[in-house]
Structures are given as C-alpha cells and as structure tokens.
Short mmCIF file of C-alpha atoms in Angstrom, two decimals:
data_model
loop_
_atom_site.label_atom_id
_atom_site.label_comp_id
_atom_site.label_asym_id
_atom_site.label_seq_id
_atom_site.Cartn_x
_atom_site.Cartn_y
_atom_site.Cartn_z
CA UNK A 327 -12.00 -7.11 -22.34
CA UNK A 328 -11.69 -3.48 -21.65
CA UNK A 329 -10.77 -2.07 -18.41
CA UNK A 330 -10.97 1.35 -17.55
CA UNK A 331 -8.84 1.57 -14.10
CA UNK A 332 -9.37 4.54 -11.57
CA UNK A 333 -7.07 5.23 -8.80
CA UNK A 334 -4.81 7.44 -7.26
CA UNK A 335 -2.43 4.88 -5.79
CA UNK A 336 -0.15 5.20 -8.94
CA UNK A 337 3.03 6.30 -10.09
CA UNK A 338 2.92 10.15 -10.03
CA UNK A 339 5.88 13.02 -10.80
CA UNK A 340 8.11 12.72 -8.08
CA UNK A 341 6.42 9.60 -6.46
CA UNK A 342 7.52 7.00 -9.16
CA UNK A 343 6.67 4.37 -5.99
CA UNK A 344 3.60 5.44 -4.98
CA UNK A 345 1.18 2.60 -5.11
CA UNK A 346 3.66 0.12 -6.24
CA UNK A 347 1.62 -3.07 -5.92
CA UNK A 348 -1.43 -1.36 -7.87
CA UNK A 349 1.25 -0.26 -10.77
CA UNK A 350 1.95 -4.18 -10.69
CA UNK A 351 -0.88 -5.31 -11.28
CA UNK A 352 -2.02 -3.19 -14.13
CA UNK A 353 0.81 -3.48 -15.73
CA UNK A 354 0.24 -7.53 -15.51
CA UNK A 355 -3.33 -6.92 -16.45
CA UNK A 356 -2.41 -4.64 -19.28
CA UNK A 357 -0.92 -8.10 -20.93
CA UNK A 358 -4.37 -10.11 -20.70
CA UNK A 359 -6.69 -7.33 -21.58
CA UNK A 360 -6.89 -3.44 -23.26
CA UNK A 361 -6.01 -1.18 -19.94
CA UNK A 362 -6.18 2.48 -19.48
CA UNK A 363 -5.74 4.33 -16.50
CA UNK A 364 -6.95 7.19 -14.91
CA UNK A 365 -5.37 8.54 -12.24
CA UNK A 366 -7.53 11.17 -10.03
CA UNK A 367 -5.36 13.94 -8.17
CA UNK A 368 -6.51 16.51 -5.80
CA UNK A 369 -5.38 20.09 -6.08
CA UNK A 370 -5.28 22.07 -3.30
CA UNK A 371 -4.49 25.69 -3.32
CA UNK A 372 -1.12 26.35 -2.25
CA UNK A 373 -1.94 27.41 1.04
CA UNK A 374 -4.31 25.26 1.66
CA UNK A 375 -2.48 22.05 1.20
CA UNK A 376 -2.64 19.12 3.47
CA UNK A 377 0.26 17.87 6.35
CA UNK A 378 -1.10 14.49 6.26
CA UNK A 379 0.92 13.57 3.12
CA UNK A 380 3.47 15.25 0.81
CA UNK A 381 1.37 17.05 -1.95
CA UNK A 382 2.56 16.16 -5.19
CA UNK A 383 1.25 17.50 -8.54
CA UNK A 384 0.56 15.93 -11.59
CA UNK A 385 2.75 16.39 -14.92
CA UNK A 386 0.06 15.05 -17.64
CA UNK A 387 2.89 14.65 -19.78
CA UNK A 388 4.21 11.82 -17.64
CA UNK A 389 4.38 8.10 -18.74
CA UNK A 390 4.51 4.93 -17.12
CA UNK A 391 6.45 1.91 -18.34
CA UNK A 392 4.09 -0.91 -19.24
CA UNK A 393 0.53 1.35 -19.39
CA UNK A 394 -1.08 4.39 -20.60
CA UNK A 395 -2.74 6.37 -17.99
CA UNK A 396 -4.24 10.18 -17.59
CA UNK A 397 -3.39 12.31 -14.84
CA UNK A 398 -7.12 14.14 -14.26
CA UNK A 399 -7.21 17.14 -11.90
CA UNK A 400 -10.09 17.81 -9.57
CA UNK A 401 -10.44 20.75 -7.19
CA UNK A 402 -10.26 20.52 -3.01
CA UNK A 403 -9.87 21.64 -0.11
CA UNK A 404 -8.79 19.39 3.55
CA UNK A 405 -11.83 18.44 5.58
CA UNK A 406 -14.24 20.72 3.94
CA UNK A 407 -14.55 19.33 0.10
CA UNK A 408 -14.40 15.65 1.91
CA UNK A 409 -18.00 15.04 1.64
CA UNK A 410 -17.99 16.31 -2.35
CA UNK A 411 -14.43 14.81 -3.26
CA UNK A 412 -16.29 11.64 -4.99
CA UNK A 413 -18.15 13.31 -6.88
CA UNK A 414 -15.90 15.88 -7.78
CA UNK A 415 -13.91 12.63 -9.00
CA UNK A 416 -16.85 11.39 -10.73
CA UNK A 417 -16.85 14.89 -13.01
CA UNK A 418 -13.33 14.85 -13.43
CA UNK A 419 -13.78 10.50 -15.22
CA UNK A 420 -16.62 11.04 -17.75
CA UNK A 421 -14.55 12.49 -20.53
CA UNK A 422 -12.12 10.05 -20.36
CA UNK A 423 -14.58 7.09 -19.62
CA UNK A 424 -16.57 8.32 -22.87
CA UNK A 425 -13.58 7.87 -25.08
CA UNK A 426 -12.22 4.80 -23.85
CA UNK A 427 -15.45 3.39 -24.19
CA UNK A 428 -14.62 0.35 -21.30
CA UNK A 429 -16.63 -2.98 -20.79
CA UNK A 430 -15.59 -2.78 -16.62
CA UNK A 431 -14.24 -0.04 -14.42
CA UNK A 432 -11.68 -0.90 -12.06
CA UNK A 433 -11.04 1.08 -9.67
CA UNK A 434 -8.81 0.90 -6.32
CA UNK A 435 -8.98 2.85 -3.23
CA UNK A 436 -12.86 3.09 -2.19
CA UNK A 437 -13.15 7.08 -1.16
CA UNK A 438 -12.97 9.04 -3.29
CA UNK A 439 -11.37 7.04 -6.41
CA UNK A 440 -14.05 4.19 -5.98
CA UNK A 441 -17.22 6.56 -5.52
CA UNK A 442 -16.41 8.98 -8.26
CA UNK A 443 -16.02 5.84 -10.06
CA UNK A 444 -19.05 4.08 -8.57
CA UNK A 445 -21.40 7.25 -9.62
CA UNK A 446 -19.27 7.65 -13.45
CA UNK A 447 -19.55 3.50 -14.12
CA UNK A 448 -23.47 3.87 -13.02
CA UNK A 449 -24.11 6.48 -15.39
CA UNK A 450 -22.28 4.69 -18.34
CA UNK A 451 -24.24 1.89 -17.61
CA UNK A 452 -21.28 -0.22 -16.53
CA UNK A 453 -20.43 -2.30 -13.92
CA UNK A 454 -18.17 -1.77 -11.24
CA UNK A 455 -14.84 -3.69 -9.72
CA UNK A 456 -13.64 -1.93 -6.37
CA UNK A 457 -10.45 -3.03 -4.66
CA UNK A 458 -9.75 -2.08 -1.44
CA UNK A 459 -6.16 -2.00 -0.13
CA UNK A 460 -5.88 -1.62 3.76
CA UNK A 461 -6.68 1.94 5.17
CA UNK A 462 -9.45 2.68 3.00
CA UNK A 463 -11.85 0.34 4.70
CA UNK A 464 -10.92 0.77 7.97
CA UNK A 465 -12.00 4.12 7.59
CA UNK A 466 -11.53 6.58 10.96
CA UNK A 467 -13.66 9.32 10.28
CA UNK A 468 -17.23 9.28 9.65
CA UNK A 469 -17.74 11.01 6.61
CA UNK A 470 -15.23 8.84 4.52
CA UNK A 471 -16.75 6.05 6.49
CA UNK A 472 -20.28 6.47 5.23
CA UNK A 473 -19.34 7.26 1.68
CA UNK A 474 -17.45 4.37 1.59
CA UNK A 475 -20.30 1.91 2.92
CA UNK A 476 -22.41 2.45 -0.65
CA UNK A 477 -19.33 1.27 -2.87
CA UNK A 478 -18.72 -1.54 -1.21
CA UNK A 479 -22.42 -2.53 -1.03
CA UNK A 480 -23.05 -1.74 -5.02
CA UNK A 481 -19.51 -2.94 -6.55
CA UNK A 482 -20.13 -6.31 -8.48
CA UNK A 483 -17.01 -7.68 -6.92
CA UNK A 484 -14.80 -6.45 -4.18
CA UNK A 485 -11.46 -6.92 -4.22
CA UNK A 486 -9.16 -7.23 -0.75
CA UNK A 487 -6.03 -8.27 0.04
CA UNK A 488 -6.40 -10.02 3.19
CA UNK A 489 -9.21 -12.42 4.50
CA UNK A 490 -9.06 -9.81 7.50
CA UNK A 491 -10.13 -7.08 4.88
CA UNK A 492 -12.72 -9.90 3.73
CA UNK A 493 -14.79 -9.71 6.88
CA UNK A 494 -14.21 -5.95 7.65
CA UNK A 495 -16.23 -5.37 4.37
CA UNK A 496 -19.32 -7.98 5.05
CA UNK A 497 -19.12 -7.39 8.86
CA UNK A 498 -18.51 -3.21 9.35
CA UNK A 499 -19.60 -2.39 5.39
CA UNK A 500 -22.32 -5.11 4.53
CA UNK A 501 -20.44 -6.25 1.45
CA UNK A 502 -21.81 -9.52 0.23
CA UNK A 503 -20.27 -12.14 1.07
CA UNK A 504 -20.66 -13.77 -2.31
CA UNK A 505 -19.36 -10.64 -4.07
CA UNK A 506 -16.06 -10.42 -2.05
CA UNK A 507 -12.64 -11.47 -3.60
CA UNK A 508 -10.16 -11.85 -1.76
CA UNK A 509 -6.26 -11.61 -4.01
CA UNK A 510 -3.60 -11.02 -1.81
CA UNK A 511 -0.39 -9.46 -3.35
CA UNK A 512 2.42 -10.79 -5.49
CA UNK A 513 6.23 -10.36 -5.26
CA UNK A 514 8.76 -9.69 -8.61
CA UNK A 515 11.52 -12.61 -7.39
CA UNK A 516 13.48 -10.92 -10.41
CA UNK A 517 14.11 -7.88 -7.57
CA UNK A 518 13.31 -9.90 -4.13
CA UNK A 519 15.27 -12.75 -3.67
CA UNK A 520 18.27 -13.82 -1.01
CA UNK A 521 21.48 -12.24 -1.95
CA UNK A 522 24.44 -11.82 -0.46
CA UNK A 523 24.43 -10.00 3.34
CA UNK A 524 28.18 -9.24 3.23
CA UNK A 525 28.01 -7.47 -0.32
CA UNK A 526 25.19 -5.36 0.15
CA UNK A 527 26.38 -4.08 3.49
CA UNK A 528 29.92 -2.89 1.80
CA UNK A 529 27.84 -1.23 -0.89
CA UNK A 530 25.66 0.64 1.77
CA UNK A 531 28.46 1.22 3.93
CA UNK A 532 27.03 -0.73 6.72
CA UNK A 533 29.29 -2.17 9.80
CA UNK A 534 29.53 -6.28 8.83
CA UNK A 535 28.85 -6.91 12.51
CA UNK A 536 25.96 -4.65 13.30
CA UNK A 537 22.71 -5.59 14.16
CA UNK A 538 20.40 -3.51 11.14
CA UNK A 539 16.86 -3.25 11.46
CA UNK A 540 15.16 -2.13 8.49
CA UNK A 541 11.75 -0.13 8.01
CA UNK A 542 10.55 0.50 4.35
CA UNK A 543 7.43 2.45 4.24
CA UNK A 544 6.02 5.82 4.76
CA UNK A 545 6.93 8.01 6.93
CA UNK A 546 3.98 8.58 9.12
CA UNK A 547 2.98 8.30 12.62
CA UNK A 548 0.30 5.23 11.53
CA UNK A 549 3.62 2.71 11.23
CA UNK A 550 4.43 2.82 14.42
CA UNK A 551 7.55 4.87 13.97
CA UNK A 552 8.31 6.95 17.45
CA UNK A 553 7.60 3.86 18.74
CA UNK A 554 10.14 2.10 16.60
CA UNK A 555 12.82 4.44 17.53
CA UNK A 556 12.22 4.57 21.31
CA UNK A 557 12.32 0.17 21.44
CA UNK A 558 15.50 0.72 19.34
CA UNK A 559 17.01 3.25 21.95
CA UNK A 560 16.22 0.22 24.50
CA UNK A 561 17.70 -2.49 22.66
CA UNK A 562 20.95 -0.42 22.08
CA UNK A 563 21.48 -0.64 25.96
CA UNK A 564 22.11 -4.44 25.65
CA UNK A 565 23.24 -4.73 21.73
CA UNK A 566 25.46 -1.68 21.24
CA UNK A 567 26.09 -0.62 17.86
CA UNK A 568 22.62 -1.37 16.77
CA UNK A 569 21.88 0.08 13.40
CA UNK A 570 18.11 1.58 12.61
CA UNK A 571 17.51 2.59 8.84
CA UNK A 572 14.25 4.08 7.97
CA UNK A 573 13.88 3.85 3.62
CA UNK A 574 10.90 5.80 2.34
CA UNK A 575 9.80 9.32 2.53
CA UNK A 576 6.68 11.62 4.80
CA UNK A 577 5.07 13.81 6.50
CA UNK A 578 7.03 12.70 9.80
CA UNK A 579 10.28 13.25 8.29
CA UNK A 580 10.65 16.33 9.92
CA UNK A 581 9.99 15.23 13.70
CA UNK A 582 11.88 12.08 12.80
CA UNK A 583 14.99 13.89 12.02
CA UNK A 584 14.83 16.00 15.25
CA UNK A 585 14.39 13.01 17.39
CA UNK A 586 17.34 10.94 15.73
CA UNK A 587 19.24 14.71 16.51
CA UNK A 588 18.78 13.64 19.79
CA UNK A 589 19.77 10.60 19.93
CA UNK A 590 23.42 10.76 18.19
CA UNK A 591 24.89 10.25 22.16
CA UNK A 592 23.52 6.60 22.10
CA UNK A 593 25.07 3.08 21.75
CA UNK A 594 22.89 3.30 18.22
CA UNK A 595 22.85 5.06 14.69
CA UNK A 596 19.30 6.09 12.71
CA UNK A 597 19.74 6.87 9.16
CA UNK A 598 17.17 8.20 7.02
CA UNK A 599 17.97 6.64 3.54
CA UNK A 600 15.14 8.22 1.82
CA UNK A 601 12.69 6.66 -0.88
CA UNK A 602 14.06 3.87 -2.68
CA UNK A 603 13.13 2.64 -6.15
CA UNK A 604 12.29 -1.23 -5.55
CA UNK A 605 16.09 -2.84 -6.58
CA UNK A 606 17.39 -0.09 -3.91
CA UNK A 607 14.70 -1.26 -1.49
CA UNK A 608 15.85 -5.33 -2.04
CA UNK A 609 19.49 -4.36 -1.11
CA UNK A 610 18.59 -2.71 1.83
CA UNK A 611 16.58 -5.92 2.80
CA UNK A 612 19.37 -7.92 1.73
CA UNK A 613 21.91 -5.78 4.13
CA UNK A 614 19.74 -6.01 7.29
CA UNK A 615 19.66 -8.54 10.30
CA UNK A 616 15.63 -8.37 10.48
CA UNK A 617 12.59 -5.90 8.69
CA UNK A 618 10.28 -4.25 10.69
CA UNK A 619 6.77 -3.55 10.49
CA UNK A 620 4.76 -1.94 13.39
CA UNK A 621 1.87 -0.42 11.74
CA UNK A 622 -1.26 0.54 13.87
CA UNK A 623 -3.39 -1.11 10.92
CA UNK A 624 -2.60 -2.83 7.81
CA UNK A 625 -3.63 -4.95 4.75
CA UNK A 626 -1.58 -7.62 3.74
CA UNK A 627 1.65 -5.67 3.73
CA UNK A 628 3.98 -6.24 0.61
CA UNK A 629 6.83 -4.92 2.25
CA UNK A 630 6.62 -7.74 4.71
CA UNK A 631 6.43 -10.26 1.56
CA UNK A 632 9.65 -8.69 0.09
CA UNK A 633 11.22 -9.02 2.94
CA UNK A 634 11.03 -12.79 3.16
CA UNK A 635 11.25 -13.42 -0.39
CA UNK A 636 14.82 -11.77 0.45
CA UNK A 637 15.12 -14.58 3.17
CA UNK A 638 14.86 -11.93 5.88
CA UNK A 639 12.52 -12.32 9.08
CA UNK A 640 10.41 -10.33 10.34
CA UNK A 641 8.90 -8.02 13.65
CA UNK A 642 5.62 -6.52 13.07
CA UNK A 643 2.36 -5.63 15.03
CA UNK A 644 -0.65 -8.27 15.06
CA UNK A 645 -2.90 -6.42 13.13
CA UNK A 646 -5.10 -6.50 9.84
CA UNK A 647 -3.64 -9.12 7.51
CA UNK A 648 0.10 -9.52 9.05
CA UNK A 649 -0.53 -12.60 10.88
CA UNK A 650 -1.88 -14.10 7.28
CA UNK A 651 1.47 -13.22 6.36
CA UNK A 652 3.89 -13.95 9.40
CA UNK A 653 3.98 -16.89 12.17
CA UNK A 654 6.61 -17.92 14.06
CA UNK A 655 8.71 -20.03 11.80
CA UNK A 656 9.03 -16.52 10.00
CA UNK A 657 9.09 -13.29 13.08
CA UNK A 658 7.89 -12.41 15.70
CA UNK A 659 4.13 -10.68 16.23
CA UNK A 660 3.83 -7.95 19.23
CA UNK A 661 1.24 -5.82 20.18
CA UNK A 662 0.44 -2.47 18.89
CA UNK A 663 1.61 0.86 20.33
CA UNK A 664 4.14 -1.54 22.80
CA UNK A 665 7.35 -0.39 22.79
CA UNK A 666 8.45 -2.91 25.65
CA UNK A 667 6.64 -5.76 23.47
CA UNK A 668 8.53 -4.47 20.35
CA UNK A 669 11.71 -4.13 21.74
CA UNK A 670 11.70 -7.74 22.92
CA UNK A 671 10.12 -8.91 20.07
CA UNK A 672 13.69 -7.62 18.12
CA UNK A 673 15.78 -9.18 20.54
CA UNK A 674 14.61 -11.86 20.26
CA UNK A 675 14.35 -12.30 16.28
CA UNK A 676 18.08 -11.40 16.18
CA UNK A 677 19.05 -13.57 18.72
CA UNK A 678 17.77 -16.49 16.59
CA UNK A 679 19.47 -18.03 13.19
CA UNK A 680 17.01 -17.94 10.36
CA UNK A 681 17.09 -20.80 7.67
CA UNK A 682 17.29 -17.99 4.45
CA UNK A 683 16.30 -20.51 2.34
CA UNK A 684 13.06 -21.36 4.53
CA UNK A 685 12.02 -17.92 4.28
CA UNK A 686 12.25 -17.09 0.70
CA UNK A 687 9.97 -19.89 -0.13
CA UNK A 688 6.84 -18.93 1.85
CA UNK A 689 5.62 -16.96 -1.17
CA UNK A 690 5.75 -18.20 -5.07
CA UNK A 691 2.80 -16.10 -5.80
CA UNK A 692 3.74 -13.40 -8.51
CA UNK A 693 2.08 -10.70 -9.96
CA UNK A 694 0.54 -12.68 -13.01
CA UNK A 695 -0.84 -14.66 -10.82
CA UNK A 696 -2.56 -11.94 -9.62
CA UNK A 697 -3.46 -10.26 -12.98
CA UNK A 698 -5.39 -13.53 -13.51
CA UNK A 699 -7.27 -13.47 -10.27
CA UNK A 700 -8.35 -9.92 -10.99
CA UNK A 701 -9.54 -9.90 -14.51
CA UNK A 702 -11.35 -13.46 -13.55
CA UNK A 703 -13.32 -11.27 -11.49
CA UNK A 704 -14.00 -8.40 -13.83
CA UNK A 705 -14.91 -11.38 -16.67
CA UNK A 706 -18.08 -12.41 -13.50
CA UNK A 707 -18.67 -8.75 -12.50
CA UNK A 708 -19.09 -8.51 -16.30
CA UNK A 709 -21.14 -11.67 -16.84
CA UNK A 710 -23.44 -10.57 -13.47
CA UNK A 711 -23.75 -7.17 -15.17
CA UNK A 712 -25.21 -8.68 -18.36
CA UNK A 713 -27.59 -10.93 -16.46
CA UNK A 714 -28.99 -7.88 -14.43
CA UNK A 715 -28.66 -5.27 -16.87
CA UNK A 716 -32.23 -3.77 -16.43
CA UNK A 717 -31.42 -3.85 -12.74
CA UNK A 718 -27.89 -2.21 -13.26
CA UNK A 719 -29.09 1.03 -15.02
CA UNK A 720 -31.08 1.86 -11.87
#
C-alpha cells in the first residue's frame, strides 16, 4: 500500500521533537508499507507572526531518519486566514499528491492538515484516514470548530488516541461510530525503561535527597503550569528543598522565567532545562521522585506513558484520556485549575513508596504495534473506498 501522510506535527528545523509520537508511527509504518510525508507549514510575515507558539520555518533541505517527507509552504496570517488555512493547505498538497500517486492519505491533526487533505484526497479520488490527537477535536473557537466537524464526518476511518477522544468525535462531531478507531500510543522501552535514580541525579547535578518533580511538555499556559509552580511554592513550606524542573520549550517561557525570578527566596529551586531529545527526556524521568501532568485538556498523553515505563508515578489532572492512562495503583488524579488539589495530590504521591517494577509494566504496547493498528485501518478505509467508489468521487 501507498500512503501519502499530511501533517504538521513532525520533525521540523529546530523542533527535531515536535510531534514525536506521529514521527513514531510513520517511521513504523514506513516498514509495512511505501510512506511519504508531507508536512504543511504556515508562513507568516515577520511581523505578523503568532505568540501562541514559537514560529519555526521550514529548511526543505531537511531529512528525517527513517522517512522521506516535503516541507510545503502555504501563506497566513493569525485569526484572519483561519477560515481559508485548509484550503490554502489543500493547494499547497496537489503537486506532491500527483507525483506520489498514493492509494490512502493519512493525515493527522484535523484543521487545517486534515481539511486541506480532506478537499486534495476528494479531488484525487482517494479516500481519506484522519487521526486526531487531543486539542484538535476539542476545538475552542468556532471557526476551527466547524471546519473540523466535515472531516471527521467524511474521513473513512478516524483515528483517536483515547476512548474519551472516541465519543468527543460521535457525540460533539457526529463521527460514526462504526468509522472510529481508537489506537492509543506506544512507548520505545529501548529509551523508557527504569534505570538507576542515584546515577541520573549525579549526571544532572541533582541533590540525592531532594524531592524532584518533573514536567516534560510545552511550555504553555494549557498544562497547567502557573498553577504547577504556585502548588510547588506550597509544598516547599512543609518539604523544603523541593526541586521543580520544567524540560521542554514555549511561548510561556518568558513569564515562566520571571516568576521563578521571584521565587529564588523560597525553601524550593525551578530550573528550566529546556527541550530535550527523548534519551535526555528518560534521564530526567529516571532522576525525579514523581512526573507531573496538569493539563487543562488532553489525549492520551505519552509523556505520562514514558513516565511509567521509567517506573515513575504520576500527578496529573482528570481530564481527556489521563484516567485511561493513570489510577491509583499508578498517581494520583486532581482536579483542573486546583492548586490546593494539586499540591496535595504531590504530597501525597511522594509520601508513598512506589513498586518501580509495578509501574513499568502497565504498558508493553510499542510503536509497531501501533503501525499495525493504523495501516489495518487504511487497508478497510481502502477496501470501503473501493466498494463505494461511485459514491466517493462525489
């Protein structure tokens, strides 16, 4: 089979971990089938450029271990080419679509990857494979919202991560039921497994004794981040010498860092360590007491798989597909936006002794695994295709 894949979650100059667990799974897939990938970037003028997310431009030049994908440009603007992006994205696929010549498109994140690739895959004749991630269905403003609704609805199978995700499609979207996958992600156990506390704490130059709570993730306010620090701040007052490191990289950086500026005075440190590639990421799970996780709204958070694959618990927010991931024999669950909630909720995970062991064998499922679940449902969206095929070129 040939799979033409569309989606901006990829691994982009300067942003070698942006959308890690999509890169995974293509590069899986790209060993059971003939993959190519297009990769859709906005460009903005340069003063016009968003503050929701660090801008980075494409280098077409670029390669990516285990795929070959194309970097195409389209133009934008914030808020005002919203409504057009999609099909701005559907201009910028038909060359490349043309000469791949695919049997399925692929694509992951629904607006605007999934509707230019919706409108490109309808022209071609071709049907379409839509995988949503987290974010991208639960959609906040309207506009996205409604241009989302028709690629759910017409994609021959839709992917999700989460059972949650399942029944925000069929429920908010009116995905069909019968059309709706649901894969949840994988884990490389060659990078997350238990390893040594003691040793990864000398090489990160970490107290042996301190409590360390870990956040990996972007730096935005969506994760729950202010909050974070301020149920840190409390804790401190009872565990002195409490350790906070934040690994990843955003647009909250800034007010982050000016925060933690004020906050040097107190029983607790912050560091900032920055994006991580993925072995960096495991040895900063490996050095902490606990991971942390207090999103506003999720999917089925990876980070929160790595975590206990390196035998660490878990505090996160009871939201989206977290509690598919985490019960009690693994962390602790606390309300959103809580900072009283979350700040007990740490306490009382490192209060506890965690069986290591236990924890790194709630998930076995690797990313094969979840290559084959995919392409099993582009082989029916391509069977249903061929059934229907009057019906699909209208």
């Amino acid at each position: 089979m040939r799979l033409l894949i569309v989606t901006s979650q990829f691994p982009i100059a300067g942003e070698p971990n942006r959308g890690r667990p999509v890169y995974q799974t293509i590069r899986e897939l790209a060993k059971l089938a003939t993959v190519h990938v297009v990769s859709p970037v906005a460009t903005y003028p340069r003063w016009a450029r968003p503050r929701s997310y660090l801008f980075r431009a494409a280098d077409p030049s670029q390669s990516v271990p285990g795929c070959t994908v194309d970097y195409v440009d389209y133009p934008a603007l914030p808020a005002v080419s919203r409504p057009f992006n999609g099909r701005l994205c559907a201009r910028a696929l038909d060359e490349p679509l043309r000469a791949f010549a695919p049997d399925v498109v692929l694509s992951y994140w629904l607006y605007p990857d999934a509707y230019g690739a919706m409108l490109a895959a309808r022209k071609a004749g071709l049907p379409l494979v839509a995988g949503a991630r987290g974010s991208d269905l639960r959609v906040r403003d309207a506009i996205s919202r409604r241009l989302t609704r028709p690629v759910v609805q017409s994609a021959q199978r839709l992917l999700v991560v989460s059972e949650d995700l399942g029944r925000v499609a069929t429920q908010d979207y009116g995905a069909q039921a019968d059309r709706v996958r649901v894969i949840p992600n994988g884990c490389d156990a060659s990078i997350f497994h238990p390893s040594d506390r003691t040793a990864a704490r000398d090489a990160l130059g970490l107290p042996q004794e301190a409590d360390v709570v870990v956040y990996v993730g972007r730096l935005v306010a969506e994760k729950g981040l202010l909050e974070l620090l301020e149920a840190c701040r409390t804790l401190s007052a009872t565990r002195p010498g409490l350790q906070l490191v934040l690994v990843g990289e955003g647009p909250l950086q800034d007010e982050l860092s000016a925060r933690i500026a004020t906050m040097q005075d107190a029983s607790m440190q912050v560091r900032l360590a920055g994006a991580q590639p993925p072995a960096e990421v495991a040895r900063w799970m490996a050095a902490s007491s606990l991971v942390t996780l207090p999103s506003y709204s999720e999917g089925h958070p990876n980070v929160l798989v790595e975590a206990l694959a390196c035998g660490r618990p878990v505090v996160a927010t009871a939201v989206g597909g977290i509690p598919e991931v985490v019960d009690a024999s693994s962390g602790v669950l606390v309300p959103v936006r809580d900072v009283p909630a979350l700040a007990s909720g740490l306490a009382q995970v490192l209060e506890r002794d965690w069986d290591e062991a236990a924890l790194a064998r709630k998930f076995s499922r690797d990313w094969r695994q979840v290559a084959e679940d995919t392409l099993a449902a582009c082989e029916e969206a391509l069977a249903m295709a061929r059934a229907h095929a009057p019906a699909l070129a209208h």
